[in-house]
Amino acid sequence: MPEALILGAGGFLGLHALDALRALGEEPRCGRRARSNVLGLRSRKARMASADLDDEASLVEAMRGCDRVLHLAGHYPRTSLDPATATRTGLEQSRRVLNAAAAAGVQRLVYVSSTATVAPNPEGLSDERHSYPSPPSHGLYHALKWQMERLFLDEQRFEVRVACPSGCLGPGDLRVGTSALLIALARGMDPPHPDGTVALVDARDVGQGLARLLLAERAPKRLILSAENHRLHELLCSVAPRYGVPEPSPALSAAEAIARADEEEARSVRENRRPALSREIVDLVVHGQPLSARLAEEQLGLRWTPLSQTLDALDAWARRLSLIPSAKDQPPCSAPPTRPASSASSPT
Amino acid sequence: MRISGPPLPPLPVGGLTEAIEAIGYRRQPWLTVVRGREEQAFSGAELHALAARWQAAIEGAGLEPGERAVVLFPNDERWVAAFLGLLRAGGVAVPLAFPASLSDPAEAMRRLQPLLTAADPRLVLTTPELAPFVALPSVTQPASSPATGAAPVRGEDPAFIQFTSGSLGQPRGAVISHRAALSCTFSMGLAMALGPVDRGISWLPLYHDMGLVGALLCPLFFGFPLDLMRPGDFLLHPSRFLSRAAHIGATVAAAPDFGWKACARRARLPPGDLSRWRVALNGAEPVHRSTIEEFQAAFGPHGFRESAMRPSYGLAENTLGVALYEPRDPAPDLQHEGRLLPSVGSPLPGVEVEVDPQGEIRVRSASLMSGYFRDPEASAAALDDGWLRTGDLGQIHQGQLYISGRIKDLVIHNGVKFHPYDIERVAAEAAGSPPNGAVALARPGPEAEELVVVVEVSGRNSEGVDRRVRGALVDQLGLRPDQVLTVAPGALPRTTSGKVRRPAARALFGGQHA
Amino acid sequence: MLSPAHQTRILGILTDLTAIPSAEIQPGDRLSEDLGMDSVTRMELVSMLAEQFDLDIELEEAVAVEDVRGILALAEARLGHG
């Protein structure tokens, strides 16, 4: 039987997609770069194949005998300081993946993009129909994700499906995006943050969605994977009691947040550490849209884990790894439930 | 005294239909049907497509969401696909026992008539051979093209009705909601640590609660493949079941005690390596220490791990599982009236168990039935303020549950429950005695519980009465008594109103061995 | 014809399973109605026959056996004469 290949299987979402595919009886090959962290793949006894996005021959070799490829390894610039290099790298790597897939005879490729490519809907929730006609000018992250997604959507040699997961939360998170803010909050660090709409989704649901998108006979060309829409500041306030920490300081204005993030990123490069606030997350929050993932529910039969359950799972994981202090008198289940600002999914 | 399992985490999906959708994405074999020496594998996608075609046929026959349909097939892909298709159509499944022999289909259907009457279904899903003998609209084939999408269901909607006894007098159908079915499956799966790497094998009939939940819903929900055998193939060739389990590297299987005993006693050939086997669930009837020991003695040398044999307790009114023995938490047998009772472990996640002052086991969980179908009186008697009165007697000792007997005078024979009333009626009629002229008693035997039928016979009817009673019981109930005793009219102890006094009868006749 | 020794062994199996003395078992006796065997015991009968004579018998043949004559005929067909 033809196999599936996952590019980026060792990452946060990749491992969840691998778990979901295995639950469906697939034993996908997992592409690995020479120096990448493969602890998660090792502990799962995954089958690994060398695949480097900067080496097209290695990609063709890894894809040989595979009819489907799940690509979660799209370029993710650590900072927004060098747009030219980041854009060149992202687009070149994307072309290599596409060319290798064509050469290896792949029939279907699922590319994992971002909800950064979903444009606002003045009348309400945004869905798959709302996209920007040209690269949005919010910042590097949005522009790069738009250009990369365009390349994949334009592919004619084989079938491409694009998944746009919103802010992913859940066990295994490598402390990026919204969960970085949540963990900082839980550690009592009062993280500086802008305010805006954040669409969130359980990473396990995204894994399930990606697995189904890869295997389904028929599916839409572009699909949003997202559960709930929240206002970021309100969300941080509502989860503070869960960790027994005070409510966070008021949100920064958009301009303040952008200036602060640019400054943090410059310093993080000098000091070789993670920025306390990244430009990418600021852009995502400031320009965030409330989303609807009805299409994924209808077409793939997906259901979304409520945020409170996702946070329970995230907390349990983060406590085990001592990323946040263990609960003493604050069991996660007794924390007040988080309240969606507006629900992306109608009650079922 | 009350004991509770760990909390049941929130259910990850809202209905069985969602689990059915998930299996449709599986390209790998999910169900392998084994008929004799032949086998046929179906991927999750193939089975899903087949279920969608059954759904189209069922909807085409006019079944509306919430309506009942009888599922009457042999233990193969037709059963599974029609059942799943029916659930996708929003229907309520009523699984009934498929006749062992089709040599007289009219007679086979006549025997099912009391259950068909009680279930009052809109449709009967069955084979082309049986359909002409069904007095109701039937569906015997999937449609040529699939239905699109599943009907929406809510957790409280009924998913299936499990008839709990072979009773002729008063068939009782436990109504199981989607939520109860999922809770039970999830709870059992957590306790057994089921997951996609598991490999299931089963010979249990799917119309039986243990077969339906243990063998079908667990693999469906936890996404692991299942090898499904026909019960007759197992009974005829226990060796084949074991060697197949070894061959495929089975990790999980469930059966009543008599099934494991049959393996230990009658398997002829060395099965092969059984070291991957993690869970051999032993339940649905009393568990005997001798069975566990014999099975271990026979298959320990082939790698079967002692920790894999897991005594359990369950009943259809709780969908299935209530308690499960955990070998990491060992418990000694309990001495009870000269017998050794193995522990059936502690409650499953989300299940609470208590033993009331009369010794009756009561159960509370999210897996409880909604009630007995169209029987408010029996439902009210069984469900008391959210607690199920099981009718089983038990003891709680150091957090472990032990089953010591039954309060209701039910007779469990090969995992099937019978009401003594039915046995007595049939026996009295066959013996030519008045309706209250017989009593059915269960007594502890050297290995399993034994069924004794005592009939009052007058001299002129006594010729061949033993054979007549045995023949009638098998013929009408599929039940074989261990002993038939004949006594003179008036020998049975009675109340002033003429009812047989069961405890006194048991004291008089229950201790005798043939 | 089945040899007398084989016949005796088969009747012995029937006696083990039904507690009815061999002398009382007639070829025309039906397994269920006359000998009181349920479906599990009937399978056990064929299974024990297969075991004692080292035969491979399939379910379809087993369910077709309805009386004592049937089980003797099945044995005869498989064991041949003598």
Tab-separated table of C-alpha atoms in Angstrom, chain A residues 18-329:
chain	number	residue	atom	x	y	z
A	18	LEU	CA	1.430	11.605	13.455
A	19	ASP	CA	-0.605	10.359	16.429
A	20	ALA	CA	-3.859	10.959	14.568
A	21	LEU	CA	-2.632	9.170	11.437
A	22	ARG	CA	-1.465	6.227	13.481
A	23	ALA	CA	-4.845	6.039	15.144
A	24	LEU	CA	-6.210	5.539	11.630
A	25	GLY	CA	-3.789	2.698	10.992
A	26	GLU	CA	-1.292	4.648	8.857
A	27	GLU	CA	2.390	4.292	9.623
A	28	PRO	CA	3.720	7.375	7.904
A	29	ARG	CA	7.350	8.077	7.158
A	30	CYS	CA	8.595	11.023	9.092
A	31	GLY	CA	11.019	13.359	7.395
A	32	ARG	CA	13.884	14.590	9.550
A	33	ARG	CA	16.556	17.176	9.063
A	34	ALA	CA	20.116	16.326	10.049
A	35	ARG	CA	20.197	18.433	13.210
A	36	SER	CA	16.539	18.513	14.134
A	37	ASN	CA	15.098	17.460	17.476
A	38	VAL	CA	13.665	13.975	17.012
A	39	LEU	CA	13.003	13.085	20.659
A	40	GLY	CA	9.243	13.033	20.072
A	41	LEU	CA	9.652	10.803	17.020
A	42	ARG	CA	12.079	8.497	18.793
A	43	SER	CA	9.817	8.003	21.776
A	44	ARG	CA	7.006	7.147	19.346
A	45	LYS	CA	9.264	4.710	17.484
A	46	ALA	CA	8.398	6.541	14.274
A	47	ARG	CA	9.903	5.531	10.935
A	48	MET	CA	12.241	8.290	9.927
A	49	ALA	CA	13.630	9.326	6.544
A	50	SER	CA	16.145	12.072	5.890
A	51	ALA	CA	14.505	15.071	4.285
A	52	ASP	CA	16.012	18.531	4.123
A	53	LEU	CA	14.008	21.377	2.640
A	54	ASP	CA	17.259	22.844	1.351
A	55	ASP	CA	18.100	19.628	-0.539
A	56	GLU	CA	15.606	18.717	-3.251
A	57	ALA	CA	17.184	15.303	-3.937
A	58	SER	CA	16.685	14.298	-0.298
A	59	LEU	CA	13.025	15.300	-0.586
A	60	VAL	CA	12.492	13.218	-3.748
A	61	GLU	CA	14.128	10.261	-2.039
A	62	ALA	CA	12.005	10.635	1.097
A	63	MET	CA	8.806	10.900	-0.970
A	64	ARG	CA	9.486	7.884	-3.186
A	65	GLY	CA	6.653	5.364	-2.893
A	66	CYS	CA	4.470	7.887	-1.072
A	67	ASP	CA	1.119	8.850	-2.544
A	68	ARG	CA	0.407	11.551	0.038
A	69	VAL	CA	2.546	14.161	1.747
A	70	LEU	CA	1.657	16.232	4.776
A	71	HIS	CA	3.847	19.334	4.845
A	72	LEU	CA	4.090	21.126	8.173
A	73	ALA	CA	7.668	22.285	7.730
A	74	GLY	CA	6.932	25.595	6.037
A	75	HIS	CA	9.520	28.239	6.905
A	76	TYR	CA	8.820	29.898	10.221
A	77	PRO	CA	11.121	32.885	10.722
A	78	ARG	CA	12.227	33.199	14.322
A	79	THR	CA	12.090	36.992	14.096
A	80	SER	CA	10.827	39.512	11.604
A	81	LEU	CA	14.151	41.343	11.385
A	82	ASP	CA	15.295	40.122	7.954
A	83	PRO	CA	12.274	40.001	5.631
A	84	ALA	CA	14.268	39.538	2.419
A	85	THR	CA	16.116	36.413	3.575
A	86	ALA	CA	13.036	34.960	5.263
A	87	THR	CA	10.926	35.456	2.143
A	88	ARG	CA	13.569	33.982	-0.147
A	89	THR	CA	14.077	30.955	2.109
A	90	GLY	CA	10.338	30.342	2.521
A	91	LEU	CA	9.577	30.508	-1.182
A	92	GLU	CA	12.603	28.496	-2.311
A	93	GLN	CA	11.876	25.732	0.156
A	94	SER	CA	8.242	25.653	-0.933
A	95	ARG	CA	9.216	25.280	-4.591
A	96	ARG	CA	11.593	22.453	-3.708
A	97	VAL	CA	8.858	20.579	-1.860
A	98	LEU	CA	6.471	20.990	-4.805
A	99	ASN	CA	9.032	19.954	-7.413
A	100	ALA	CA	10.133	16.961	-5.377
A	101	ALA	CA	6.532	15.839	-4.933
A	102	ALA	CA	5.946	16.067	-8.689
A	103	ALA	CA	9.138	14.136	-9.393
A	104	ALA	CA	8.294	11.422	-6.860
A	105	GLY	CA	4.788	10.941	-8.248
A	106	VAL	CA	2.955	12.169	-5.151
A	107	GLN	CA	-0.791	12.388	-5.744
A	108	ARG	CA	-1.875	14.621	-2.905
A	109	LEU	CA	-0.083	17.148	-0.731
A	110	VAL	CA	-1.563	18.831	2.309
A	111	TYR	CA	0.194	22.072	3.115
A	112	VAL	CA	-0.200	23.553	6.561
A	113	SER	CA	-0.532	27.312	6.238
A	114	SER	CA	-1.895	29.781	8.774
A	115	THR	CA	-5.037	31.755	9.506
A	116	ALA	CA	-2.810	34.791	8.892
A	117	THR	CA	-3.895	34.349	5.273
A	118	VAL	CA	-7.598	34.720	6.105
A	119	ALA	CA	-8.895	38.212	5.370
A	120	PRO	CA	-11.482	40.048	7.478
A	121	ASN	CA	-15.184	39.715	6.762
A	122	PRO	CA	-16.834	43.079	7.439
A	123	GLU	CA	-20.117	41.276	8.013
A	124	GLY	CA	-18.981	38.856	10.690
A	125	LEU	CA	-16.965	35.683	10.940
A	126	SER	CA	-14.335	35.058	8.283
A	127	ASP	CA	-14.224	31.724	6.515
A	128	GLU	CA	-12.451	30.055	3.578
A	129	ARG	CA	-13.981	32.535	1.109
A	130	HIS	CA	-12.139	35.452	2.658
A	131	SER	CA	-8.614	35.895	1.420
A	132	TYR	CA	-6.372	38.811	0.623
A	133	PRO	CA	-5.998	39.638	-3.094
A	134	SER	CA	-2.320	40.550	-2.549
A	135	PRO	CA	0.140	40.025	0.318
A	136	PRO	CA	-1.170	41.845	3.402
A	137	SER	CA	1.104	44.586	4.646
A	138	HIS	CA	0.782	43.859	8.380
A	139	GLY	CA	4.292	42.499	8.725
A	140	LEU	CA	6.655	39.803	7.513
A	141	TYR	CA	4.736	36.839	8.915
A	142	HIS	CA	1.465	37.648	7.156
A	143	ALA	CA	3.173	38.525	3.877
A	144	LEU	CA	5.341	35.419	3.834
A	145	LYS	CA	2.484	33.048	4.731
A	146	TRP	CA	0.371	34.594	1.962
A	147	GLN	CA	3.087	34.165	-0.664
A	148	MET	CA	3.871	30.601	0.330
A	149	GLU	CA	0.225	29.601	0.375
A	150	ARG	CA	-0.224	31.134	-3.102
A	151	LEU	CA	2.523	28.857	-4.476
A	152	PHE	CA	0.802	25.783	-3.112
A	153	LEU	CA	-2.675	26.823	-4.252
A	154	ASP	CA	-1.357	27.410	-7.785
A	155	GLU	CA	0.140	23.923	-8.069
A	156	GLN	CA	-1.296	21.999	-11.051
A	157	ARG	CA	0.773	18.786	-11.229
A	158	PHE	CA	-1.012	17.050	-8.347
A	159	GLU	CA	-3.740	17.739	-5.842
A	160	VAL	CA	-2.923	20.248	-3.112
A	161	ARG	CA	-5.055	20.939	-0.055
A	162	VAL	CA	-4.268	23.811	2.264
A	163	ALA	CA	-5.053	23.747	5.983
A	164	CYS	CA	-5.177	26.972	7.966
A	165	PRO	CA	-5.046	26.180	11.693
A	166	SER	CA	-5.581	29.090	14.057
A	167	GLY	CA	-3.645	29.519	17.321
A	168	CYS	CA	-2.868	25.970	18.407
A	169	LEU	CA	-2.896	25.079	22.079
A	170	GLY	CA	-2.306	21.759	23.768
A	171	PRO	CA	0.190	19.328	25.213
A	172	GLY	CA	3.626	19.398	23.602
A	173	ASP	CA	3.548	23.093	22.778
A	174	LEU	CA	7.026	24.476	22.227
A	175	ARG	CA	6.151	27.803	23.790
A	176	VAL	CA	5.284	29.854	20.753
A	177	GLY	CA	2.267	32.004	19.981
A	178	THR	CA	-0.608	32.348	22.391
A	179	SER	CA	0.541	29.511	24.617
A	180	ALA	CA	3.813	31.377	25.244
A	181	LEU	CA	1.720	34.186	26.693
A	182	LEU	CA	-0.363	31.740	28.749
A	183	ILE	CA	2.685	30.030	30.192
A	184	ALA	CA	4.337	33.364	30.986
A	185	LEU	CA	1.123	34.388	32.733
A	186	ALA	CA	0.991	31.141	34.698
A	187	ARG	CA	4.565	31.699	35.846
A	188	GLY	CA	3.503	35.057	37.266
A	189	MET	CA	5.477	37.069	34.703
A	190	ASP	CA	2.666	39.475	33.728
A	191	PRO	CA	3.552	39.265	30.027
A	192	PRO	CA	3.244	42.429	27.965
A	193	HIS	CA	0.612	41.883	25.280
A	194	PRO	CA	-1.513	43.716	22.747
A	195	ASP	CA	-5.255	43.200	22.551
A	196	GLY	CA	-7.238	41.847	19.642
A	197	THR	CA	-9.084	38.781	18.477
A	198	VAL	CA	-7.374	35.424	18.869
A	199	ALA	CA	-8.877	32.367	17.251
A	200	LEU	CA	-7.764	29.245	19.084
A	201	VAL	CA	-7.915	25.505	18.539
A	202	ASP	CA	-6.794	22.354	20.324
A	203	ALA	CA	-3.633	20.995	18.695
A	204	ARG	CA	-5.008	17.439	18.969
A	205	ASP	CA	-8.062	18.488	16.956
A	206	VAL	CA	-5.738	20.010	14.371
A	207	GLY	CA	-3.793	16.732	14.238
A	208	GLN	CA	-7.055	14.917	13.654
A	209	GLY	CA	-8.107	17.454	11.001
A	210	LEU	CA	-4.801	17.183	9.139
A	211	ALA	CA	-4.956	13.380	9.178
A	212	ARG	CA	-8.467	13.420	7.764
A	213	LEU	CA	-7.606	16.064	5.181
A	214	LEU	CA	-4.719	13.888	4.043
A	215	LEU	CA	-6.822	10.726	3.754
A	216	ALA	CA	-10.281	11.966	2.704
A	217	GLU	CA	-11.331	11.078	-0.839
A	218	ARG	CA	-12.926	14.471	-1.324
A	219	ALA	CA	-12.201	17.633	0.585
A	220	PRO	CA	-12.127	21.379	0.023
A	221	LYS	CA	-8.974	22.960	-1.384
A	222	ARG	CA	-8.552	25.282	1.579
A	223	LEU	CA	-9.794	24.626	5.066
A	224	ILE	CA	-9.768	26.584	8.327
A	225	LEU	CA	-9.188	24.595	11.523
A	226	SER	CA	-10.310	26.716	14.445
A	227	ALA	CA	-12.506	26.287	17.494
A	228	GLU	CA	-13.153	29.456	19.483
A	229	ASN	CA	-12.730	33.213	19.130
A	230	HIS	CA	-11.583	35.224	22.126
A	231	ARG	CA	-10.291	38.685	22.969
A	232	LEU	CA	-6.740	38.146	24.147
A	233	HIS	CA	-6.749	40.415	27.212
A	234	GLU	CA	-10.087	39.116	28.413
A	235	LEU	CA	-8.841	35.549	27.925
A	236	LEU	CA	-5.687	36.187	29.983
A	237	CYS	CA	-7.803	37.767	32.738
A	238	SER	CA	-10.211	34.837	32.769
A	239	VAL	CA	-7.484	32.207	33.072
A	240	ALA	CA	-5.400	34.032	35.733
A	241	PRO	CA	-7.414	32.466	38.630
A	242	ARG	CA	-6.716	28.990	37.200
A	243	TYR	CA	-3.013	29.562	37.998
A	244	GLY	CA	-3.594	31.575	41.156
A	245	VAL	CA	-1.895	34.651	39.669
A	246	PRO	CA	-3.156	38.252	39.567
A	247	GLU	CA	-4.882	39.548	36.462
A	248	PRO	CA	-2.400	40.803	33.871
A	249	SER	CA	-1.622	44.511	33.433
A	250	PRO	CA	-3.713	46.325	30.814
A	251	ALA	CA	-3.026	45.565	27.166
A	252	LEU	CA	-0.559	47.639	25.173
A	253	SER	CA	-1.838	49.705	22.270
A	254	ALA	CA	-1.096	48.247	18.828
A	255	ALA	CA	1.648	50.796	18.121
A	256	GLU	CA	3.240	50.267	21.541
A	257	ALA	CA	3.129	46.489	21.109
A	258	ILE	CA	4.758	46.620	17.666
A	259	ALA	CA	7.535	48.897	18.928
A	260	ARG	CA	8.057	46.678	21.977
A	261	ALA	CA	8.171	43.495	19.859
A	262	ASP	CA	10.674	44.939	17.362
A	263	GLU	CA	12.873	46.018	20.248
A	264	GLU	CA	12.552	42.590	21.954
A	265	GLU	CA	13.432	40.758	18.751
A	266	ALA	CA	16.554	42.856	18.169
A	267	ARG	CA	17.654	42.203	21.723
A	268	SER	CA	16.877	38.481	21.507
A	269	VAL	CA	19.263	38.142	18.556
A	270	ARG	CA	22.023	39.976	20.434
A	271	GLU	CA	21.499	37.936	23.586
A	272	ASN	CA	20.625	34.664	21.814
A	273	ARG	CA	17.346	33.990	23.619
A	274	ARG	CA	13.632	33.905	22.858
A	275	PRO	CA	11.945	37.283	22.556
A	276	ALA	CA	9.481	37.959	25.401
A	277	LEU	CA	7.089	39.325	22.781
A	278	SER	CA	7.469	38.449	19.114
A	279	ARG	CA	6.418	40.636	16.228
A	280	GLU	CA	4.586	37.728	14.646
A	281	ILE	CA	2.266	37.253	17.636
A	282	VAL	CA	1.639	40.993	17.863
A	283	ASP	CA	0.682	41.143	14.179
A	284	LEU	CA	-1.533	38.076	14.562
A	285	VAL	CA	-3.388	39.513	17.553
A	286	VAL	CA	-3.700	43.070	16.263
A	287	HIS	CA	-4.993	41.880	12.884
A	288	GLY	CA	-6.801	38.792	14.198
A	289	GLN	CA	-10.183	37.854	12.732
A	290	PRO	CA	-12.990	35.950	14.362
A	291	LEU	CA	-13.214	32.757	12.291
A	292	SER	CA	-15.736	30.153	11.364
A	293	ALA	CA	-14.626	26.550	10.764
A	294	ARG	CA	-18.045	25.278	9.788
A	295	LEU	CA	-16.663	23.891	6.526
A	296	ALA	CA	-14.221	21.607	8.397
A	297	GLU	CA	-17.036	20.421	10.649
A	298	GLU	CA	-19.263	19.674	7.688
A	299	GLN	CA	-16.682	18.222	5.320
A	300	LEU	CA	-14.462	16.275	7.713
A	301	GLY	CA	-16.879	15.660	10.574
A	302	LEU	CA	-14.545	17.443	13.003
A	303	ARG	CA	-15.624	18.554	16.463
A	304	TRP	CA	-13.689	21.010	18.556
A	305	THR	CA	-12.519	20.406	22.091
A	306	PRO	CA	-13.715	23.229	24.351
A	307	LEU	CA	-10.924	25.615	25.373
A	308	SER	CA	-11.281	24.771	29.074
A	309	GLN	CA	-10.495	21.116	28.332
A	310	THR	CA	-7.589	22.088	26.102
A	311	LEU	CA	-6.189	24.247	28.894
A	312	ASP	CA	-6.568	21.356	31.361
A	313	ALA	CA	-4.478	19.193	29.056
A	314	LEU	CA	-1.940	21.948	28.418
A	315	ASP	CA	-1.633	22.603	32.159
A	316	ALA	CA	-1.135	18.956	32.997
A	317	TRP	CA	1.609	18.712	30.407
A	318	ALA	CA	3.291	21.982	31.349
A	319	ARG	CA	3.242	21.029	35.039
A	320	ARG	CA	4.808	17.678	34.307
A	321	LEU	CA	7.640	19.455	32.537
A	322	SER	CA	7.789	22.109	35.243
A	323	LEU	CA	7.110	24.842	32.704
A	324	ILE	CA	4.587	26.146	35.188
A	325	PRO	CA	4.481	25.506	38.932
A	326	SER	CA	2.486	22.474	40.028
A	327	ALA	CA	-1.007	23.046	41.243
A	328	LYS	CA	-1.210	23.021	45.002
A	329	ASP	CA	-4.574	24.365	45.965
